Coordinates of C-alpha atoms in Angstrom, one line a residue:
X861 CA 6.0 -0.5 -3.7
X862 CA 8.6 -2.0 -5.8
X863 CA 10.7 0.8 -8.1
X864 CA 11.7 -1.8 -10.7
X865 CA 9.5 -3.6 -13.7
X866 CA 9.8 -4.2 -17.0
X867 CA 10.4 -1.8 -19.8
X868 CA 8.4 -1.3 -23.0
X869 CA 8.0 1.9 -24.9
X870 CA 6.0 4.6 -23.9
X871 CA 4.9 8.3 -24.3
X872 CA 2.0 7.2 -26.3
X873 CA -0.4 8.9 -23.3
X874 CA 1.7 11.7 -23.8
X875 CA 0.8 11.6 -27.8
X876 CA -3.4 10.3 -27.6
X877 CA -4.1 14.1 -27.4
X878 CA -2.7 14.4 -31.0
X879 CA -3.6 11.6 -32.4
X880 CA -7.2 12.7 -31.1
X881 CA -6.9 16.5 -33.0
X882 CA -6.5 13.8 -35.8
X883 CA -9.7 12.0 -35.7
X884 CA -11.7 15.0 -34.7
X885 CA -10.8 17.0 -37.2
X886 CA -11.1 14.1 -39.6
X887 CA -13.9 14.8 -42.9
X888 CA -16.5 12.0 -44.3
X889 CA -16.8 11.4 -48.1
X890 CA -18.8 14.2 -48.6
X891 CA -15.8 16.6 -47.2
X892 CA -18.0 17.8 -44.4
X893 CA -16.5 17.3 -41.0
X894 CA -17.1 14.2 -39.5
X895 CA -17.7 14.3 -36.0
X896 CA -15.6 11.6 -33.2
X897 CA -17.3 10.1 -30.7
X898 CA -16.3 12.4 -28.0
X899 CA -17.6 15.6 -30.3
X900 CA -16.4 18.7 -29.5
X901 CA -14.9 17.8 -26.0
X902 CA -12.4 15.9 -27.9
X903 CA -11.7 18.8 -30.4
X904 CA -11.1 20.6 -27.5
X905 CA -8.9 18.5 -26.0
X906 CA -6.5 18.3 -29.1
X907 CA -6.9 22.1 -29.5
X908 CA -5.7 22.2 -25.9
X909 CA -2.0 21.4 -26.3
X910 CA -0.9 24.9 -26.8
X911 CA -0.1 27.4 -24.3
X912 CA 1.7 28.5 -21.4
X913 CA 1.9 25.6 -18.4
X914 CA 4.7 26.9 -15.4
X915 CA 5.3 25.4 -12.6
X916 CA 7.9 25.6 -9.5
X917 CA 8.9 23.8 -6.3
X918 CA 11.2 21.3 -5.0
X919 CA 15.1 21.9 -6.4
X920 CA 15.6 18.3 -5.8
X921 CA 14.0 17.7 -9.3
X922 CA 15.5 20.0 -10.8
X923 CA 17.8 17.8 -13.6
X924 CA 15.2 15.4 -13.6
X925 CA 12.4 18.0 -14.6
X926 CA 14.6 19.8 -17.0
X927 CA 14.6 16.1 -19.2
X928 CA 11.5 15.9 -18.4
X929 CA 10.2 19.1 -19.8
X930 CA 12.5 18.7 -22.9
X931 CA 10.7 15.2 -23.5
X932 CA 7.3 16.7 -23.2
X933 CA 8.2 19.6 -25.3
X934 CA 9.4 17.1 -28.0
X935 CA 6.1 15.9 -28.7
X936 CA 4.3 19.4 -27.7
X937 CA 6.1 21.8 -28.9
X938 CA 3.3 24.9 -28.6
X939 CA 2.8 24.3 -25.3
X940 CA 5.3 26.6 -23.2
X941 CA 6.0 24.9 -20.1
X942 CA 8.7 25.8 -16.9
X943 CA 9.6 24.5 -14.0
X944 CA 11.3 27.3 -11.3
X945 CA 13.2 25.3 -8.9
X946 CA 12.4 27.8 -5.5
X947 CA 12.3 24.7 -2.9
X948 CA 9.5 22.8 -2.1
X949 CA 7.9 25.1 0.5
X950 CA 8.1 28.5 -2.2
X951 CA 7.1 26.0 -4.7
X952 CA 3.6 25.0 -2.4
X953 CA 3.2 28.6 -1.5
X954 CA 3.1 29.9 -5.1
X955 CA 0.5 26.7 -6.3
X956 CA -1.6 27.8 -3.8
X957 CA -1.2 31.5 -4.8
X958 CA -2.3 30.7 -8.2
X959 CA 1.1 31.3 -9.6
X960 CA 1.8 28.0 -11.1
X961 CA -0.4 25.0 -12.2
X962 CA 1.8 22.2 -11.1
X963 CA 5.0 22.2 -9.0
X964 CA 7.2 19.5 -7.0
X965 CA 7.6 18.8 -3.4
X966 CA 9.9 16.9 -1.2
X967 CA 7.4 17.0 1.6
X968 CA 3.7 16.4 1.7
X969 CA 1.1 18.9 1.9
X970 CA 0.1 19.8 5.4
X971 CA -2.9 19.8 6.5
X972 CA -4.0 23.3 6.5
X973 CA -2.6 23.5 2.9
X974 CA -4.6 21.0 1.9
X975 CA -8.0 22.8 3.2
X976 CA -6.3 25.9 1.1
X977 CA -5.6 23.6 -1.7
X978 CA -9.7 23.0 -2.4
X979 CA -10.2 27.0 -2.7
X980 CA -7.1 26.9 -5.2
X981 CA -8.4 23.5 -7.1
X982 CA -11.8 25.2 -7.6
X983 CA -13.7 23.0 -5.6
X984 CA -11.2 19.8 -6.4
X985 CA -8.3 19.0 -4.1
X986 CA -4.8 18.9 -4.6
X987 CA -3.3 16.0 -6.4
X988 CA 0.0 14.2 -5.1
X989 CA 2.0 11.9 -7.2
X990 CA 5.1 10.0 -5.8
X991 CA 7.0 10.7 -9.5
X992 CA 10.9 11.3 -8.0
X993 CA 12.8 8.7 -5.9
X994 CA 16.0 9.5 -5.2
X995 CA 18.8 9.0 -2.5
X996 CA 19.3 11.9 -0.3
X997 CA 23.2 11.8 0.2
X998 CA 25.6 12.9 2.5
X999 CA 29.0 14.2 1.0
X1000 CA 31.8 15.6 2.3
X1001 CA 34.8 17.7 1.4
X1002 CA 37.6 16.0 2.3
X1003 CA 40.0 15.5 -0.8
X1004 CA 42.9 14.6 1.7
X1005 CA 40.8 11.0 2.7
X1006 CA 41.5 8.1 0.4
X1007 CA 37.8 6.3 0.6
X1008 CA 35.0 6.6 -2.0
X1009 CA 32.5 6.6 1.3
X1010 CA 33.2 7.1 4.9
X1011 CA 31.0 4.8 7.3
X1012 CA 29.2 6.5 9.8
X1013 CA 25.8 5.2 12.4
X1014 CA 22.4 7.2 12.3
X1015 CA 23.8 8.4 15.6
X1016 CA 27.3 9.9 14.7
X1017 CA 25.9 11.3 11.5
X1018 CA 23.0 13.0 14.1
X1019 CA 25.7 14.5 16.5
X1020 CA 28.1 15.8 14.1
X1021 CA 24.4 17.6 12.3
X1022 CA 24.0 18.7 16.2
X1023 CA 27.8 20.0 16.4
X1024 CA 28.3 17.3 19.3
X1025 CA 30.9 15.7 17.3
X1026 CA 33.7 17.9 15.8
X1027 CA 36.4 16.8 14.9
X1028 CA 36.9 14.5 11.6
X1029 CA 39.3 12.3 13.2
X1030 CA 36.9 12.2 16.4
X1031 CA 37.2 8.2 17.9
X1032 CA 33.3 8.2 16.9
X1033 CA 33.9 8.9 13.5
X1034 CA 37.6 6.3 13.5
X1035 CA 36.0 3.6 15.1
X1036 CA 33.8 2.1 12.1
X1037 CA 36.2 3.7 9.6
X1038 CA 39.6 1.8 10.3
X1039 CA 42.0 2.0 8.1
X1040 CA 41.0 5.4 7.2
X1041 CA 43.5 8.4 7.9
X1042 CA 41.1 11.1 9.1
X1043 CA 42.3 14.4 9.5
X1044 CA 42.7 16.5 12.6
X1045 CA 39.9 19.1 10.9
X1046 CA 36.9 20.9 12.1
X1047 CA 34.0 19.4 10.8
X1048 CA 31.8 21.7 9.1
X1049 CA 27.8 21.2 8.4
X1050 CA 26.1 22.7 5.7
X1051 CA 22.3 23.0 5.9
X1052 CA 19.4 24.5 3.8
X1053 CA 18.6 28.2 4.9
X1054 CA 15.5 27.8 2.8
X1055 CA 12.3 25.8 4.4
X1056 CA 13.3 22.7 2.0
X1057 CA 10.9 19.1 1.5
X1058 CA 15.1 17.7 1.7
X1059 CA 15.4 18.8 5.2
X1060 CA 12.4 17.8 6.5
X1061 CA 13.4 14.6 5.0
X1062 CA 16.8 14.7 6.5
X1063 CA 16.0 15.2 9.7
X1064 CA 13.1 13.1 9.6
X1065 CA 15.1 10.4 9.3
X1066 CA 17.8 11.4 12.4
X1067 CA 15.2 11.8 14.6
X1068 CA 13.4 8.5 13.9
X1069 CA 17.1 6.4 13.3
X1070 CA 19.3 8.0 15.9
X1071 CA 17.1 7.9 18.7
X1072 CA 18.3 10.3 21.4
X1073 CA 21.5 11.6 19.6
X1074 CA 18.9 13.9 17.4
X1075 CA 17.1 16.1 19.6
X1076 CA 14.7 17.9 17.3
X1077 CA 11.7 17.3 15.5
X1078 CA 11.7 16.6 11.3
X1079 CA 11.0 20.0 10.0
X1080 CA 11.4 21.8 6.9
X1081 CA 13.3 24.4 8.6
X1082 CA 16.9 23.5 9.8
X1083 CA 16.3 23.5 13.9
X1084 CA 19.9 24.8 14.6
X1085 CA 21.1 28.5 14.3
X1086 CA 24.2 30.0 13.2
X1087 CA 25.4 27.4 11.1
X1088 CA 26.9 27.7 7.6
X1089 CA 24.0 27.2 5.0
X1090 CA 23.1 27.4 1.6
X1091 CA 19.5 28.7 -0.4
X1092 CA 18.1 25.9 -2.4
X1093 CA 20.5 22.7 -3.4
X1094 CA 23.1 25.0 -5.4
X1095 CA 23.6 27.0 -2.4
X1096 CA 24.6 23.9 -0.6
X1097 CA 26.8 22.7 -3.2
X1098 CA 28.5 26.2 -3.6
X1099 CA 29.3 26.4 0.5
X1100 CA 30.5 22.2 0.4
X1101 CA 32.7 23.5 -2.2
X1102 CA 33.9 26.6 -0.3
X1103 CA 36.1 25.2 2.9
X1104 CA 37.7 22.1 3.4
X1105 CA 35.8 20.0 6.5
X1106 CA 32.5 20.1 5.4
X1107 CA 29.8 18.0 5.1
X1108 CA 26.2 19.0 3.7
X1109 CA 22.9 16.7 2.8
X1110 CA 21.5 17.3 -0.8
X1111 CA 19.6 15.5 -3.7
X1112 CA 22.5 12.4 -4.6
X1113 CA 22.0 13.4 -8.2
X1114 CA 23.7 16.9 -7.7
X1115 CA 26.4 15.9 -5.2
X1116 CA 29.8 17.4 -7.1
X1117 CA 32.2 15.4 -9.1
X1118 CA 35.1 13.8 -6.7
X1119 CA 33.0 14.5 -3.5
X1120 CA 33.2 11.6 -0.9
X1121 CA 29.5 10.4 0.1
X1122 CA 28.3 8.2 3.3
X1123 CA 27.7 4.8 3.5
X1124 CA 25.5 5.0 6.4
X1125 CA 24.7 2.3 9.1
X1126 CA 21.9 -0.4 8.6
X1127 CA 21.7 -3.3 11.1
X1128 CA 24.8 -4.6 10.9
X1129 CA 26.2 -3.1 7.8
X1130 CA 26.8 0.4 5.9
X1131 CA 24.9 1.1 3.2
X1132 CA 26.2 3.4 0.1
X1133 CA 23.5 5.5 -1.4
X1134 CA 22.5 3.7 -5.0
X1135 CA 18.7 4.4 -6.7
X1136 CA 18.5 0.4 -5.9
X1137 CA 19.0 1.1 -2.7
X1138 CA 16.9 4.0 -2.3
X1139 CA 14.1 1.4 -3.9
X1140 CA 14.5 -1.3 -1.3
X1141 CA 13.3 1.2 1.3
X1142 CA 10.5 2.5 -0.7
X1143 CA 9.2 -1.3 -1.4
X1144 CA 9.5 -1.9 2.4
X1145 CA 7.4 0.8 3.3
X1146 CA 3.7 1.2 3.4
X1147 CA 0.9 4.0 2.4
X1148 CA 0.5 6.9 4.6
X1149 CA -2.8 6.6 6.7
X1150 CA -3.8 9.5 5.3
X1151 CA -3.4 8.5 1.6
X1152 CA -6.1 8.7 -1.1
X1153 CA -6.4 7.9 -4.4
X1154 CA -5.5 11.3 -5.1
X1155 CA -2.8 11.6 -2.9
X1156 CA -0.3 9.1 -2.9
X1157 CA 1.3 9.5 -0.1
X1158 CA 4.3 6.8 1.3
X1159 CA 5.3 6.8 4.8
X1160 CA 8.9 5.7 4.4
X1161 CA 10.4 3.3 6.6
X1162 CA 13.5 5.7 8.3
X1163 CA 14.7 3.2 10.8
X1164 CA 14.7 0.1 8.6
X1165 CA 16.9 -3.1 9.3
X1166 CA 16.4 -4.6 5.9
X1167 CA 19.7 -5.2 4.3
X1168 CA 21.0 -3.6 1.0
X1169 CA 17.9 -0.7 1.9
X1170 CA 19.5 3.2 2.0
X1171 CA 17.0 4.9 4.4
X1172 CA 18.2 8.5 3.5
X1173 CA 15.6 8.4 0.7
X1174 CA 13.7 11.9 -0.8
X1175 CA 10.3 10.6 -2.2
X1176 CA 9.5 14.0 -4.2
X1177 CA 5.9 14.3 -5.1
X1178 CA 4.7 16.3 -8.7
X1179 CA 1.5 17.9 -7.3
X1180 CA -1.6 19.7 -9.3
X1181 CA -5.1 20.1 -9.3
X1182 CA -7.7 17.7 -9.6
X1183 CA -9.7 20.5 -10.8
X1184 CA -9.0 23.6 -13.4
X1185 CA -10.1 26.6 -14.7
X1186 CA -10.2 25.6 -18.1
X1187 CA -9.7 22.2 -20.6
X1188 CA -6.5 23.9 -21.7
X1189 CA -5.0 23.8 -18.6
X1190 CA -6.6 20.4 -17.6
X1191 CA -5.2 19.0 -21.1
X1192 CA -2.1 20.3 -20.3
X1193 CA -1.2 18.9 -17.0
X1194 CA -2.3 15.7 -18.0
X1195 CA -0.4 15.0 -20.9
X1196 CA 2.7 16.5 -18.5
X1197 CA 1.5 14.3 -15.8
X1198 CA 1.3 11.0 -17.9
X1199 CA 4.5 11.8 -19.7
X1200 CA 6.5 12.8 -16.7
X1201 CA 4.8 8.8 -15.5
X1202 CA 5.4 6.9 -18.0
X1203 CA 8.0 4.6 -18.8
X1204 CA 10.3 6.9 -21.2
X1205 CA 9.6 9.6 -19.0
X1206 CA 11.1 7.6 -15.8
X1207 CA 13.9 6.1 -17.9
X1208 CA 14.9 9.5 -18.5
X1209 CA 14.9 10.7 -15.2
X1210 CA 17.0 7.0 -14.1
X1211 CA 19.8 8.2 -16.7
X1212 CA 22.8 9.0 -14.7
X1213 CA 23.7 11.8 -17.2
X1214 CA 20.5 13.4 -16.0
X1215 CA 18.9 12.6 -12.6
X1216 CA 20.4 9.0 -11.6
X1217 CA 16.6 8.7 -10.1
X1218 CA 14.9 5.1 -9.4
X1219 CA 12.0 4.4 -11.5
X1220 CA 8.7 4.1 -10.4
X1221 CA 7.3 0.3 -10.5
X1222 CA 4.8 -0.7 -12.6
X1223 CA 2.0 -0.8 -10.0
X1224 CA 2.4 2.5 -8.8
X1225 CA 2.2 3.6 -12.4
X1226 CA -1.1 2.2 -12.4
X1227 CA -1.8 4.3 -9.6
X1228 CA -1.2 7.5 -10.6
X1229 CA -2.6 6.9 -14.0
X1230 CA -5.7 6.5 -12.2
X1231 CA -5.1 9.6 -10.7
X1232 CA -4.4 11.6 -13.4
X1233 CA -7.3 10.6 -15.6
X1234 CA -9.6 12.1 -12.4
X1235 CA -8.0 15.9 -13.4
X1236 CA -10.5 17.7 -15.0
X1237 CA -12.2 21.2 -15.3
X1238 CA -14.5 23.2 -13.5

């Protein structure tokens, strides 16, 4: 799936609704009400862009759902819509719940959610869209070290995670850094103390890149106790900032100003985290076996070899309902949906000032357009 295509104006989806109200509520010569083709579903529909639309999940997205809700609200401006950023597994929970109509995940629905999700959905199932693509970095607080990256294998990076390596100046940690003064400082990890979508991602990738030196299974809940942790990505940040020595994996678009980051090892080289590189992994990897046309699920390529690719990648998925209670809240998510899809609405997410994500390609667009146009109501 390729991240990158060409660019032409959009956020017209986002605006048919209106110009619909328009033409429904348009009047003949005789000033009687002239009636548009789709009748009073289309009034509806126009009528539907009003009201309240929350939603929660994944804190990954955060920055990039912030623009993105300021877009949409730009054009809609009675629709009241929110976007709580509790982690991706609160963010599930409360969608199934009932508590919000739409919500963002680092990690695919499991299967027993999904079985809950067609209770939730009214009959439907749940919807997932793969709308953020971002690097997952790994940054470090060392402001004694003169390099913008330190360069470290799958299976360093897994045993310092593991606390098998310690020491920043350990020979593991020297030997593909030379030249590099590394302190003689306890190495401090930093993990999620929430169930996050970024550590399932995280470790996903150790345990299929670093072989042996990882000896857990990917899961949203960090496998290791008593280490330092944070909730949700600010608590990371906030404990990476505290001490000297440590090191923490988060969403590369809130890694803090001045931070060192790795460049970690691929085949034969290291490989700094980039959105291009973070979209050379994506485009190598296929569909999940599992996928629909609903559920557009990628099963990423962890252990690639493919040069220039950074396989520390977070594919965050914006999910719904591909069935509502009502047109209002069908109209709603769509025209959120498509927005948050289109072309302006990725562009604004790929502006370093807000998200520095990697936009989707033009084919996968297609995709989830598809997608969305199935939402309806019940």
């Amino acid at each position: 799936m390729k991240l990158a295509g060409s660019r032409r104006v959009a956020g017209m989806a986002v605006l048919s609704a209106l110009a619909l109200t328009l033409a429904a509520c348009s009047s003949d010569a005789d000033g009687n009400e002239a009636e548009s083709p789709a009748g009073d579903e289309t009034a509806a529909e126009g009528e539907a862009l009003s009201g309240t639309l929350p939603g929660a999940g994944a804190s990954s997205q955060e920055k990039a759902m912030n623009g993105w809700l300021a877009g949409f609200q730009e054009a809609n401006p009675d629709v009241q819509v929110s976007y709580d950023p509790t982690g991706s597994g609160t963010g599930r929970e409360m969608f199934l719940n009932g508590a919000v109509l739409f919500g963002g995940t680092d990690s695919m629905f499991k299967e027993e959610e999904l079985t809950a999700g067609a209770e939730r959905c009214f009959g439907g199932e749940v919807v997932e869209l793969p709308l953020y693509i971002s690097p997952i970095a790994v940054a470090y607080n060392l402001p004694g070290v003169d390099a913008a990256n330190l360069n470290l294998s799958p299976e360093v990076l897994a045993q310092i995670f593991n606390g098998d390596v310690t020491k920043w100046n350990d020979p593991a940690i020297a030997e593909t850094n030379e030249g590099v003064e590394l302190p003689d400082l306890d190495i401090v990890p930093v993990n999620r103390s929430d169930d996050s979508g970024t550590t399932e991602n995280f470790t996903e990738y150790l345990a299929e890149a670093a072989g042996g030196a990882w000896p857990h299974e990917a899961s949203e809940t960090w496998p290791i106790s008593g280490t330092q942790s944070g909730a949700q990505t600010s608590g990371v940040v906030s404990t990476l900032q505290a001490a000297e020595g440590t090191i923490a994996y988060l969403d590369a678009s809130q890694v803090p100003d001045g931070f060192g980051t790795v460049a970690v090892g691929v085949g034969e080289e290291f490989v700094p985290f980039s959105p291009e590189a973070a979209a050379a992994v994506v485009d190598a990897s296929p569909a999940t076996e599992d996928a629909t046309d609903l559920r557009l699920t990628i099963d990423l390529a962890r252990d690639t070899q493919e040069s220039g690719a950074y396989p520390i990648v977070l594919v965050s998925y914006t999910f719904a309902c591909s069935v509502y209670e009502s047109e209002q809240d069908v109209n709603n998510v769509k025209a959120l949906l498509t927005y948050i899809a289109s072309e302006e609405g990725q562009e604004r997410a790929a502006d370093p000032s807000v998200a520095g994500s990697a936009p989707i390609s033009d084919g996968l667009r297609g995709d989830v357009t598809a997608a969305i146009e199935q939402i309806s109501a019940a």
